[in-house]
Tab-separated table of C-alpha atoms in Angstrom:
chain	number	residue	atom	x	y	z
A	1	UNK	CA	-6.651	17.109	2.652
A	2	UNK	CA	-5.355	13.918	4.077
A	3	UNK	CA	-5.522	10.351	2.994
A	4	UNK	CA	-8.024	9.526	0.305
A	5	UNK	CA	-10.628	6.956	1.309
A	6	UNK	CA	-9.946	3.837	-0.708
A	7	UNK	CA	-12.124	1.681	-2.936
A	8	UNK	CA	-10.912	-1.900	-3.199
A	9	UNK	CA	-12.466	-4.387	-5.629
A	10	UNK	CA	-12.106	-7.961	-4.422
A	11	UNK	CA	-11.605	-10.884	-6.797
A	12	UNK	CA	-12.192	-14.487	-5.806
A	13	UNK	CA	-9.616	-16.678	-7.493
A	14	UNK	CA	-9.956	-20.449	-7.834
A	15	UNK	CA	-7.152	-22.396	-9.476
A	16	UNK	CA	-5.804	-19.230	-11.030
A	17	UNK	CA	-9.105	-18.073	-12.509
A	18	UNK	CA	-11.452	-15.304	-11.390
A	19	UNK	CA	-14.716	-16.867	-10.260
A	20	UNK	CA	-18.082	-15.569	-9.083
A	21	UNK	CA	-18.600	-14.184	-12.552
A	22	UNK	CA	-17.096	-10.917	-13.504
A	23	UNK	CA	-19.464	-9.639	-16.164
A	24	UNK	CA	-17.814	-6.867	-18.112
A	25	UNK	CA	-19.323	-6.875	-21.559
A	26	UNK	CA	-16.210	-5.650	-23.293
A	27	UNK	CA	-13.567	-7.762	-21.653
A	28	UNK	CA	-11.846	-10.491	-23.604
A	29	UNK	CA	-11.508	-13.033	-20.815
A	30	UNK	CA	-13.423	-12.263	-17.639
A	31	UNK	CA	-11.782	-15.221	-15.934
A	32	UNK	CA	-8.287	-13.859	-16.414
A	33	UNK	CA	-7.126	-12.127	-13.229
A	34	UNK	CA	-4.732	-9.923	-15.191
A	35	UNK	CA	-7.448	-8.639	-17.536
A	36	UNK	CA	-9.841	-7.956	-14.694
A	37	UNK	CA	-7.224	-6.314	-12.492
A	38	UNK	CA	-6.121	-4.081	-15.361
A	39	UNK	CA	-9.693	-2.991	-15.919
A	40	UNK	CA	-10.140	-2.049	-12.266
A	41	UNK	CA	-6.826	-0.224	-12.270
A	42	UNK	CA	-7.955	1.816	-15.286
A	43	UNK	CA	-11.227	2.610	-13.529
A	44	UNK	CA	-9.330	4.052	-10.587
A	45	UNK	CA	-9.291	1.241	-8.031
A	46	UNK	CA	-6.988	2.194	-5.169
A	47	UNK	CA	-5.936	-1.380	-4.467
A	48	UNK	CA	-6.980	-4.823	-5.565
A	49	UNK	CA	-7.562	-7.748	-3.230
A	50	UNK	CA	-7.339	-11.347	-4.364
A	51	UNK	CA	-9.026	-13.973	-2.259
A	52	UNK	CA	-7.646	-17.400	-3.099
A	53	UNK	CA	-10.420	-19.937	-2.651
A	54	UNK	CA	-8.528	-22.824	-4.242
A	55	UNK	CA	-9.616	-25.849	-2.250
A	56	UNK	CA	-6.873	-28.281	-3.154
A	57	UNK	CA	-3.542	-27.588	-1.520
A	58	UNK	CA	-1.887	-29.100	-4.627
A	59	UNK	CA	-2.982	-26.068	-6.595
A	60	UNK	CA	-2.001	-23.377	-4.099
A	61	UNK	CA	0.887	-22.259	-6.265
A	62	UNK	CA	-1.523	-21.024	-8.909
A	63	UNK	CA	-2.177	-17.883	-6.867
A	64	UNK	CA	1.550	-17.128	-6.792
A	65	UNK	CA	1.609	-17.081	-10.586
A	66	UNK	CA	-1.503	-14.917	-10.643
A	67	UNK	CA	0.147	-12.358	-8.373
A	68	UNK	CA	3.320	-12.391	-10.454
A	69	UNK	CA	1.429	-11.775	-13.665
A	70	UNK	CA	-0.778	-9.060	-12.245
A	71	UNK	CA	2.131	-7.284	-10.556
A	72	UNK	CA	3.897	-7.096	-13.903
A	73	UNK	CA	1.059	-5.076	-15.388
A	74	UNK	CA	-0.854	-3.387	-12.612
A	75	UNK	CA	1.033	-0.823	-10.564
A	76	UNK	CA	-1.191	-0.323	-7.546
A	77	UNK	CA	-1.090	-2.137	-4.189
A	78	UNK	CA	-2.122	-5.786	-4.276
A	79	UNK	CA	-3.381	-7.793	-1.308
A	80	UNK	CA	-3.666	-11.568	-1.260
A	81	UNK	CA	-5.732	-13.508	1.239
A	82	UNK	CA	-6.858	-17.088	1.564
A	83	UNK	CA	-4.693	-19.942	2.746
A	84	UNK	CA	-1.982	-17.790	4.332
A	85	UNK	CA	-0.781	-19.982	7.189
A	86	UNK	CA	2.989	-19.691	7.505
A	87	UNK	CA	5.771	-17.147	7.319
A	88	UNK	CA	6.851	-18.901	4.129
A	89	UNK	CA	3.402	-18.383	2.593
A	90	UNK	CA	3.782	-14.657	3.259
A	91	UNK	CA	7.296	-14.496	1.874
A	92	UNK	CA	6.183	-16.202	-1.331
A	93	UNK	CA	3.321	-13.772	-1.838
A	94	UNK	CA	5.452	-10.691	-1.169
A	95	UNK	CA	8.192	-11.969	-3.460
A	96	UNK	CA	5.622	-12.591	-6.167
A	97	UNK	CA	4.591	-8.938	-5.991
A	98	UNK	CA	1.897	-8.717	-3.320
A	99	UNK	CA	2.148	-5.703	-1.043
A	100	UNK	CA	0.045	-7.122	1.741
A	101	UNK	CA	-1.319	-10.455	2.827
A	102	UNK	CA	-4.616	-11.148	4.546
A	103	UNK	CA	-4.525	-13.552	7.486
A	104	UNK	CA	-7.791	-14.997	8.693
A	105	UNK	CA	-8.221	-18.544	10.011
A	106	UNK	CA	-4.546	-18.965	10.841
A	107	UNK	CA	-4.795	-16.017	13.242
A	108	UNK	CA	-7.745	-17.597	15.014
A	109	UNK	CA	-5.895	-20.892	15.357
A	110	UNK	CA	-2.685	-19.280	16.524
A	111	UNK	CA	-2.682	-15.521	17.231
A	112	UNK	CA	1.108	-15.557	17.687
A	113	UNK	CA	1.389	-16.058	13.934
A	114	UNK	CA	0.283	-12.458	13.434
A	115	UNK	CA	2.990	-11.226	15.781
A	116	UNK	CA	5.652	-13.303	14.047
A	117	UNK	CA	4.498	-12.100	10.631
A	118	UNK	CA	4.483	-8.440	11.667
A	119	UNK	CA	7.939	-8.696	13.221
A	120	UNK	CA	9.324	-10.389	10.141
A	121	UNK	CA	7.759	-8.290	7.390
A	122	UNK	CA	6.416	-5.167	9.115
A	123	UNK	CA	2.870	-4.341	10.167
A	124	UNK	CA	2.286	-2.445	6.934
A	125	UNK	CA	1.897	-5.673	4.981
A	126	UNK	CA	-0.144	-7.639	7.520
A	127	UNK	CA	-3.912	-7.374	7.141
A	128	UNK	CA	-5.963	-9.399	9.593
A	129	UNK	CA	-9.308	-10.437	8.149
A	130	UNK	CA	-12.153	-10.642	10.610
A	131	UNK	CA	-15.412	-12.398	9.752
A	132	UNK	CA	-17.970	-11.315	12.327
A	133	UNK	CA	-21.587	-12.205	12.949
A	134	UNK	CA	-24.069	-10.568	15.284
A	135	UNK	CA	-24.883	-12.904	18.178
A	136	UNK	CA	-26.931	-10.624	20.437
A	137	UNK	CA	-30.679	-10.997	20.627
A	138	UNK	CA	-33.312	-8.395	19.893
A	139	UNK	CA	-33.126	-5.538	22.383
A	140	UNK	CA	-29.789	-6.661	23.844
A	141	UNK	CA	-26.642	-4.578	23.503
A	142	UNK	CA	-24.980	-5.393	20.158
A	143	UNK	CA	-22.396	-8.140	20.267
A	144	UNK	CA	-20.501	-9.760	17.419
A	145	UNK	CA	-18.562	-13.012	17.349
A	146	UNK	CA	-15.711	-14.170	15.120
A	147	UNK	CA	-16.706	-16.939	12.748
A	148	UNK	CA	-14.584	-19.115	10.484
A	149	UNK	CA	-15.364	-21.460	7.605
A	150	UNK	CA	-17.424	-18.932	5.708
A	151	UNK	CA	-19.524	-18.033	8.718
A	152	UNK	CA	-20.426	-21.581	9.680
A	153	UNK	CA	-18.179	-22.078	12.654
A	154	UNK	CA	-18.324	-19.894	15.740
A	155	UNK	CA	-15.194	-19.323	17.805
A	156	UNK	CA	-16.579	-17.710	20.945
A	157	UNK	CA	-14.275	-14.735	20.324
A	158	UNK	CA	-15.784	-11.279	20.711
A	159	UNK	CA	-15.152	-9.331	17.507
A	160	UNK	CA	-14.188	-6.042	19.144
A	161	UNK	CA	-11.843	-7.641	21.662
A	162	UNK	CA	-10.350	-9.725	18.867
A	163	UNK	CA	-9.709	-6.682	16.662
A	164	UNK	CA	-7.964	-4.896	19.531
A	165	UNK	CA	-5.841	-7.979	20.222
A	166	UNK	CA	-4.872	-8.392	16.573
A	167	UNK	CA	-3.688	-4.779	16.404
A	168	UNK	CA	-1.656	-5.300	19.568
A	169	UNK	CA	-0.104	-8.325	17.878
A	170	UNK	CA	0.910	-6.212	14.900
A	171	UNK	CA	-1.918	-6.124	12.371
A	172	UNK	CA	-1.425	-3.064	10.169
A	173	UNK	CA	-4.995	-3.102	8.896
A	174	UNK	CA	-8.248	-4.854	9.676
A	175	UNK	CA	-10.415	-6.213	6.880
A	176	UNK	CA	-13.815	-6.467	8.505
A	177	UNK	CA	-16.508	-8.581	6.899
A	178	UNK	CA	-20.027	-8.835	8.245
A	179	UNK	CA	-21.123	-12.413	7.695
A	180	UNK	CA	-24.713	-11.286	8.238
A	181	UNK	CA	-24.506	-8.905	5.310
A	182	UNK	CA	-22.086	-10.678	2.974
A	183	UNK	CA	-23.862	-11.375	-0.314
A	184	UNK	CA	-27.102	-9.644	0.748
A	185	UNK	CA	-26.636	-6.284	-1.026
A	186	UNK	CA	-28.289	-4.665	2.004
A	187	UNK	CA	-25.275	-2.472	2.836
A	188	UNK	CA	-22.507	-2.758	5.410
A	189	UNK	CA	-23.277	-3.563	9.037
A	190	UNK	CA	-22.718	0.040	10.097
A	191	UNK	CA	-22.956	-0.626	13.840
A	192	UNK	CA	-20.276	-3.321	13.591
A	193	UNK	CA	-18.030	-1.214	11.369
A	194	UNK	CA	-18.122	1.859	13.549
A	195	UNK	CA	-17.663	-0.216	16.718
A	196	UNK	CA	-14.464	-1.741	15.308
A	197	UNK	CA	-13.233	1.587	13.911
A	198	UNK	CA	-13.698	3.220	17.314
A	199	UNK	CA	-11.816	0.379	19.009
A	200	UNK	CA	-8.612	0.280	16.956
A	201	UNK	CA	-6.148	2.867	15.664
A	202	UNK	CA	-5.194	1.147	12.402
A	203	UNK	CA	-7.102	1.501	9.126
A	204	UNK	CA	-10.272	-0.562	8.839
A	205	UNK	CA	-11.576	-1.862	5.503
A	206	UNK	CA	-15.324	-2.427	5.531
A	207	UNK	CA	-16.656	-5.413	3.626
A	208	UNK	CA	-19.829	-7.398	3.131
A	209	UNK	CA	-23.185	-6.292	1.793
A	210	UNK	CA	-22.579	-3.510	-0.712
A	211	UNK	CA	-25.524	-3.195	-3.082
A	212	UNK	CA	-25.382	0.420	-4.199
A	213	UNK	CA	-23.142	3.457	-4.204
A	214	UNK	CA	-24.701	4.986	-1.110
A	215	UNK	CA	-23.691	1.885	0.818
A	216	UNK	CA	-20.051	2.604	-0.026
A	217	UNK	CA	-20.360	6.199	1.156
A	218	UNK	CA	-22.223	5.097	4.298
A	219	UNK	CA	-19.375	2.726	5.174
A	220	UNK	CA	-17.019	5.707	5.252
A	221	UNK	CA	-19.281	8.380	6.735
A	222	UNK	CA	-21.393	6.376	9.180
A	223	UNK	CA	-19.165	3.341	9.614
A	224	UNK	CA	-15.994	5.510	9.857
A	225	UNK	CA	-14.067	3.028	7.719
A	226	UNK	CA	-10.879	4.050	5.921
A	227	UNK	CA	-11.571	1.902	2.886
A	228	UNK	CA	-14.446	-0.029	1.381
A	229	UNK	CA	-14.187	-3.394	-0.293
A	230	UNK	CA	-16.774	-4.683	-2.719
A	231	UNK	CA	-17.129	-7.389	-5.310
A	232	UNK	CA	-20.416	-7.932	-7.082
A	233	UNK	CA	-21.366	-4.269	-7.460
A	234	UNK	CA	-18.303	-3.860	-9.676
A	235	UNK	CA	-18.085	-7.335	-11.182
A	236	UNK	CA	-21.599	-7.306	-12.579
A	237	UNK	CA	-21.029	-3.969	-14.237
A	238	UNK	CA	-23.649	-2.179	-12.105
A	239	UNK	CA	-21.124	0.550	-11.484
A	240	UNK	CA	-17.538	1.349	-12.309
A	241	UNK	CA	-15.038	2.268	-9.641
A	242	UNK	CA	-14.989	5.726	-11.214
A	243	UNK	CA	-18.729	6.134	-10.686
A	244	UNK	CA	-18.345	4.990	-7.110
A	245	UNK	CA	-15.649	7.599	-6.512
A	246	UNK	CA	-17.681	10.362	-8.103
A	247	UNK	CA	-20.588	9.466	-5.848
A	248	UNK	CA	-18.443	9.343	-2.743
A	249	UNK	CA	-16.923	12.714	-3.643
A	250	UNK	CA	-20.445	14.155	-4.048
A	251	UNK	CA	-21.081	13.134	-0.455
A	252	UNK	CA	-18.010	15.005	0.693
A	253	UNK	CA	-15.549	12.108	0.910
A	254	UNK	CA	-11.965	12.673	-0.206
A	255	UNK	CA	-11.133	10.174	-2.924
A	256	UNK	CA	-8.143	9.817	-5.212
A	257	UNK	CA	-8.947	11.542	-8.439
A	258	UNK	CA	-7.440	10.135	-11.600
A	259	UNK	CA	-7.098	13.571	-13.159
A	260	UNK	CA	-5.780	16.503	-11.194
A	261	UNK	CA	-7.995	19.461	-10.485
A	262	UNK	CA	-7.245	22.574	-12.531
A	263	UNK	CA	-4.775	24.958	-10.930
A	264	UNK	CA	-6.474	27.539	-8.765
B	1	UNK	CA	18.027	1.711	-24.115
B	2	UNK	CA	17.925	3.757	-20.917
B	3	UNK	CA	19.642	1.884	-18.149
B	4	UNK	CA	19.007	1.781	-14.431
B	5	UNK	CA	20.809	-0.068	-11.672
B	6	UNK	CA	18.842	-1.075	-8.586
B	7	UNK	CA	20.833	-1.517	-5.404
B	8	UNK	CA	20.088	-4.875	-3.777
B	9	UNK	CA	20.984	-4.753	-0.113
B	10	UNK	CA	18.974	-7.664	1.132
B	11	UNK	CA	15.750	-6.015	2.254
B	12	UNK	CA	12.637	-4.669	0.672
B	13	UNK	CA	10.591	-5.523	-2.352
B	14	UNK	CA	12.957	-4.868	-5.207
B	15	UNK	CA	10.944	-6.588	-7.892
B	16	UNK	CA	8.074	-4.112	-7.825
B	17	UNK	CA	10.500	-1.273	-8.479
B	18	UNK	CA	12.194	-3.312	-11.172
B	19	UNK	CA	8.896	-4.056	-12.887
B	20	UNK	CA	7.876	-0.395	-12.756
B	21	UNK	CA	11.151	0.723	-14.328
B	22	UNK	CA	10.890	-1.953	-17.001
B	23	UNK	CA	7.328	-0.895	-17.732
B	24	UNK	CA	8.581	2.576	-18.690
B	25	UNK	CA	11.241	1.127	-20.916
B	26	UNK	CA	14.338	0.852	-18.755
B	27	UNK	CA	16.895	-1.878	-19.003
B	28	UNK	CA	17.309	-2.802	-15.354
B	29	UNK	CA	20.158	-4.441	-13.531
B	30	UNK	CA	19.814	-5.489	-9.881
B	31	UNK	CA	23.129	-5.612	-8.078
B	32	UNK	CA	25.099	-5.511	-4.869
B	33	UNK	CA	28.369	-5.171	-6.705
B	34	UNK	CA	30.160	-1.913	-5.767
B	35	UNK	CA	31.793	-1.580	-9.195
B	36	UNK	CA	28.480	-1.869	-11.010
B	37	UNK	CA	27.021	0.727	-8.675
B	38	UNK	CA	29.862	3.221	-9.110
B	39	UNK	CA	29.674	2.997	-12.891
B	40	UNK	CA	25.866	3.004	-13.261
B	41	UNK	CA	24.045	5.403	-15.561
B	42	UNK	CA	21.277	5.887	-13.034
B	43	UNK	CA	20.985	4.434	-9.571
B	44	UNK	CA	17.881	3.450	-7.650
B	45	UNK	CA	17.924	2.802	-3.910
B	46	UNK	CA	14.629	1.114	-3.013
B	47	UNK	CA	13.611	-0.132	0.393
B	48	UNK	CA	10.922	-1.192	2.756
B	49	UNK	CA	11.851	-1.999	6.310
B	50	UNK	CA	13.803	-0.645	9.235
B	51	UNK	CA	16.425	2.103	8.801
B	52	UNK	CA	19.052	0.303	10.866
B	53	UNK	CA	18.681	-2.922	8.845
B	54	UNK	CA	18.905	-0.946	5.621
B	55	UNK	CA	22.097	0.884	6.563
B	56	UNK	CA	23.612	-2.325	7.903
B	57	UNK	CA	22.825	-4.026	4.603
B	58	UNK	CA	24.604	-1.279	2.681
B	59	UNK	CA	27.594	-1.344	5.057
B	60	UNK	CA	28.074	-5.084	5.074
B	61	UNK	CA	28.162	-5.380	1.326
B	62	UNK	CA	30.638	-2.501	1.072
B	63	UNK	CA	28.347	-0.453	-1.158
B	64	UNK	CA	28.441	2.888	0.646
B	65	UNK	CA	31.739	4.146	-0.857
B	66	UNK	CA	30.486	3.069	-4.290
B	67	UNK	CA	27.259	5.005	-3.858
B	68	UNK	CA	29.224	8.096	-2.786
B	69	UNK	CA	31.512	7.696	-5.780
B	70	UNK	CA	28.454	7.471	-8.036
B	71	UNK	CA	26.904	10.615	-6.552
B	72	UNK	CA	30.178	12.482	-7.165
B	73	UNK	CA	29.788	11.856	-10.907
B	74	UNK	CA	26.631	13.986	-10.983
B	75	UNK	CA	24.511	11.168	-12.376
B	76	UNK	CA	21.046	10.757	-10.844
B	77	UNK	CA	20.315	8.709	-7.720
B	78	UNK	CA	16.706	7.995	-6.800
B	79	UNK	CA	15.843	6.800	-3.291
B	80	UNK	CA	12.373	5.384	-2.670
B	81	UNK	CA	10.664	5.161	0.746
B	82	UNK	CA	13.333	3.846	3.147
B	83	UNK	CA	15.769	4.477	0.301
B	84	UNK	CA	14.857	8.163	0.451
B	85	UNK	CA	15.169	8.288	4.232
B	86	UNK	CA	18.669	6.812	4.067
B	87	UNK	CA	19.762	9.786	1.908
B	88	UNK	CA	19.550	11.971	5.035
B	89	UNK	CA	22.039	12.379	7.893
B	90	UNK	CA	20.403	10.255	10.521
B	91	UNK	CA	17.297	8.490	11.785
B	92	UNK	CA	15.750	8.062	15.193
B	93	UNK	CA	14.048	4.788	14.216
B	94	UNK	CA	14.826	2.271	17.019
B	95	UNK	CA	17.758	4.309	18.355
B	96	UNK	CA	19.893	6.873	16.553
B	97	UNK	CA	21.492	5.693	13.312
B	98	UNK	CA	23.635	7.488	10.742
B	99	UNK	CA	22.413	7.737	7.160
B	100	UNK	CA	24.204	8.401	3.891
B	101	UNK	CA	24.109	12.165	4.443
B	102	UNK	CA	23.611	13.313	0.845
B	103	UNK	CA	20.780	15.654	1.841
B	104	UNK	CA	20.857	17.486	5.195
B	105	UNK	CA	18.066	16.336	7.462
B	106	UNK	CA	16.885	13.592	9.734
B	107	UNK	CA	14.236	10.922	9.979
B	108	UNK	CA	11.713	11.188	12.795
B	109	UNK	CA	8.696	9.218	13.927
B	110	UNK	CA	5.373	10.507	12.637
B	111	UNK	CA	3.705	11.908	15.775
B	112	UNK	CA	0.610	9.831	16.555
B	113	UNK	CA	-1.006	12.564	18.637
B	114	UNK	CA	-2.940	15.393	17.036
B	115	UNK	CA	-2.548	18.229	19.556
B	116	UNK	CA	-3.963	16.661	22.707
B	117	UNK	CA	-7.175	15.396	21.292
B	118	UNK	CA	-7.018	13.017	18.347
B	119	UNK	CA	-4.967	10.045	17.261
B	120	UNK	CA	-3.044	10.027	14.002
B	121	UNK	CA	-3.010	6.470	12.688
B	122	UNK	CA	0.442	4.983	12.163
B	123	UNK	CA	1.628	3.771	9.676
B	124	UNK	CA	0.643	6.507	7.265
B	125	UNK	CA	-0.774	4.204	4.646
B	126	UNK	CA	-2.766	5.125	1.567
B	127	UNK	CA	-3.078	7.690	-1.171
B	128	UNK	CA	-2.231	11.334	-0.486
B	129	UNK	CA	-2.134	14.394	-2.753
B	130	UNK	CA	1.142	16.177	-3.451
B	131	UNK	CA	1.480	19.887	-2.783
B	132	UNK	CA	4.295	22.394	-2.519
B	133	UNK	CA	4.823	25.930	-1.299
B	134	UNK	CA	5.653	27.650	-4.545
B	135	UNK	CA	3.315	26.224	-7.173
B	136	UNK	CA	3.394	23.967	-10.176
B	137	UNK	CA	6.423	25.555	-11.839
B	138	UNK	CA	8.656	24.400	-8.991
B	139	UNK	CA	8.421	20.911	-10.493
B	140	UNK	CA	9.575	21.915	-13.983
B	141	UNK	CA	12.698	19.994	-14.915
B	142	UNK	CA	12.383	17.699	-11.880
B	143	UNK	CA	11.150	14.088	-11.780
B	144	UNK	CA	7.736	15.598	-10.945
B	145	UNK	CA	7.610	17.566	-14.204
B	146	UNK	CA	4.665	15.503	-15.547
B	147	UNK	CA	2.776	15.613	-12.238
B	148	UNK	CA	0.133	18.161	-11.285
B	149	UNK	CA	-0.406	19.650	-7.868
B	150	UNK	CA	-3.080	17.517	-6.232
B	151	UNK	CA	-2.180	14.223	-7.942
B	152	UNK	CA	-2.305	11.274	-5.532
B	153	UNK	CA	0.483	8.860	-4.645
B	154	UNK	CA	0.699	5.760	-2.487
B	155	UNK	CA	2.453	6.074	0.868
B	156	UNK	CA	3.345	3.397	3.427
B	157	UNK	CA	5.563	4.574	6.260
B	158	UNK	CA	5.792	5.226	9.989
B	159	UNK	CA	8.789	7.569	9.962
B	160	UNK	CA	9.201	10.780	8.006
B	161	UNK	CA	11.979	12.952	6.621
B	162	UNK	CA	12.548	16.297	8.313
B	163	UNK	CA	14.748	18.107	5.819
B	164	UNK	CA	16.972	20.927	7.033
B	165	UNK	CA	16.787	23.221	4.015
B	166	UNK	CA	13.371	24.068	2.619
B	167	UNK	CA	14.840	24.371	-0.842
B	168	UNK	CA	15.592	20.641	-0.887
B	169	UNK	CA	11.889	19.782	-0.501
B	170	UNK	CA	10.083	19.220	-3.807
B	171	UNK	CA	6.722	18.113	-2.457
B	172	UNK	CA	4.775	17.520	0.714
B	173	UNK	CA	1.488	15.945	1.576
B	174	UNK	CA	-0.828	16.599	4.473
B	175	UNK	CA	-1.685	14.011	7.068
B	176	UNK	CA	-4.181	15.078	9.720
B	177	UNK	CA	-2.756	18.581	10.009
B	178	UNK	CA	0.861	17.455	9.653
B	179	UNK	CA	2.991	18.337	6.619
B	180	UNK	CA	4.833	15.195	5.567
B	181	UNK	CA	7.859	15.379	3.276
B	182	UNK	CA	6.932	13.535	0.087
B	183	UNK	CA	9.746	14.298	-2.374
B	184	UNK	CA	13.204	15.803	-1.973
B	185	UNK	CA	16.032	16.741	-4.276
B	186	UNK	CA	19.483	18.184	-3.848
B	187	UNK	CA	21.313	18.423	-7.143
B	188	UNK	CA	21.480	14.895	-8.564
B	189	UNK	CA	20.154	13.144	-5.452
B	190	UNK	CA	16.389	12.600	-5.476
B	191	UNK	CA	14.136	10.966	-2.892
B	192	UNK	CA	10.494	9.924	-2.900
B	193	UNK	CA	8.726	8.935	0.305
B	194	UNK	CA	5.819	7.429	-1.634
B	195	UNK	CA	6.028	4.412	-3.938
B	196	UNK	CA	5.976	5.453	-7.611
B	197	UNK	CA	5.943	1.766	-8.548
B	198	UNK	CA	2.647	1.378	-6.687
B	199	UNK	CA	1.023	4.691	-7.595
B	200	UNK	CA	-0.631	3.724	-10.859
B	201	UNK	CA	-0.139	5.754	-14.031
B	202	UNK	CA	1.044	8.864	-12.171
B	203	UNK	CA	3.755	6.878	-10.448
B	204	UNK	CA	4.892	5.465	-13.765
B	205	UNK	CA	5.117	9.034	-15.128
B	206	UNK	CA	7.692	9.806	-12.447
B	207	UNK	CA	9.708	6.683	-13.214
B	208	UNK	CA	9.458	7.551	-16.894
B	209	UNK	CA	10.827	11.039	-16.277
B	210	UNK	CA	13.657	9.641	-14.167
B	211	UNK	CA	14.600	7.105	-16.841
B	212	UNK	CA	14.281	9.256	-19.926
B	213	UNK	CA	14.990	12.820	-18.799
B	214	UNK	CA	17.759	12.391	-16.243
């Protein structure tokens, strides 16, 4: 026994509404972050991540209200990413009820921000999000680069070196997304995931590409990740979080059970 | 209505604890007023952050004598995470610092080496199953009375409680071969290393027991 491997559904939120279609048949309002978060909590999600994709800075406060409302009804850890650029942004999210914040672009622009954030609030609530893309050619040793702007803009930063640096600066977790796999349903980039997991000694959350339950288990067993994040596989009702956990357990992974085992 | 007073000493995420207590039906007051603390029905000492900052916060607002006075009444005090660690005698987090001393023991860094081979990731962050040495019945008439051996709770910490007397330990969890103190109790003073307010329905069961049965 040790720490259970975590399953984390991720919700994209735009102007306070869940987007990218959550398709539960029996949910009253699939655009309501509270309704959706409650459903995932009931299914056994170990955390919930909100990615704020609100484009207009005028509407940034909507995510604060979302977090406040969810935190009043869902009593598991909440992470908020997207648009976190200042210490004040972090404070507002934590005060609203977030347990962790995800820092992505702002870390690339100014790595010191991660250090300042970790010193101010503790590493345990600082997740650095890394969007990586394979840049090595066929037959070459694998190499991944950090990309921003949804995978459109290269930075020249080597993903493994960057992950190590971010942990040195105080990141408490790494949320690793393969931009090659994101949205493909082909499974995690296992080589990337295991390379990052071998390089750092903080928990790594694998993300990008989940299409079936074996992909989730592979991320843990082959990728060595501590947690797996997925969106569409849960949103579209293909599988519940409970089914995902049962499958992971059948492959020998320790997961948090919602009901205790009978006394032995 | 069952009442609970949360001690506000300037650090940590108090609102999550408040919301959890309210969810289970408590009327919650958040305060740094010593008189309110001394006369509370039930007291909750939350906390995320560094031990030294936490103790300094309690000192500077003059709340320590009030907390001691409260404990003398026999009414229940619940410490959560850093709040639990401060119930002990001392901590070695960033130098040696005195704690409240309600339960004999000290706070030590979680060793990041597993024998000589592996690395134990710090902080200890995630869901771990509760266990104890003597079986389920040990939790009867404690805040864990509605919890089963093997239920999971959410932990986030880098330091751990090393309690002097085994009898004060209610629950442990295992972390890469290390037994980590998860819940402690000495008479009316209770401590939880994990976050009941972030541990889903099982966490709420603990808060419910604290509010309605103590």
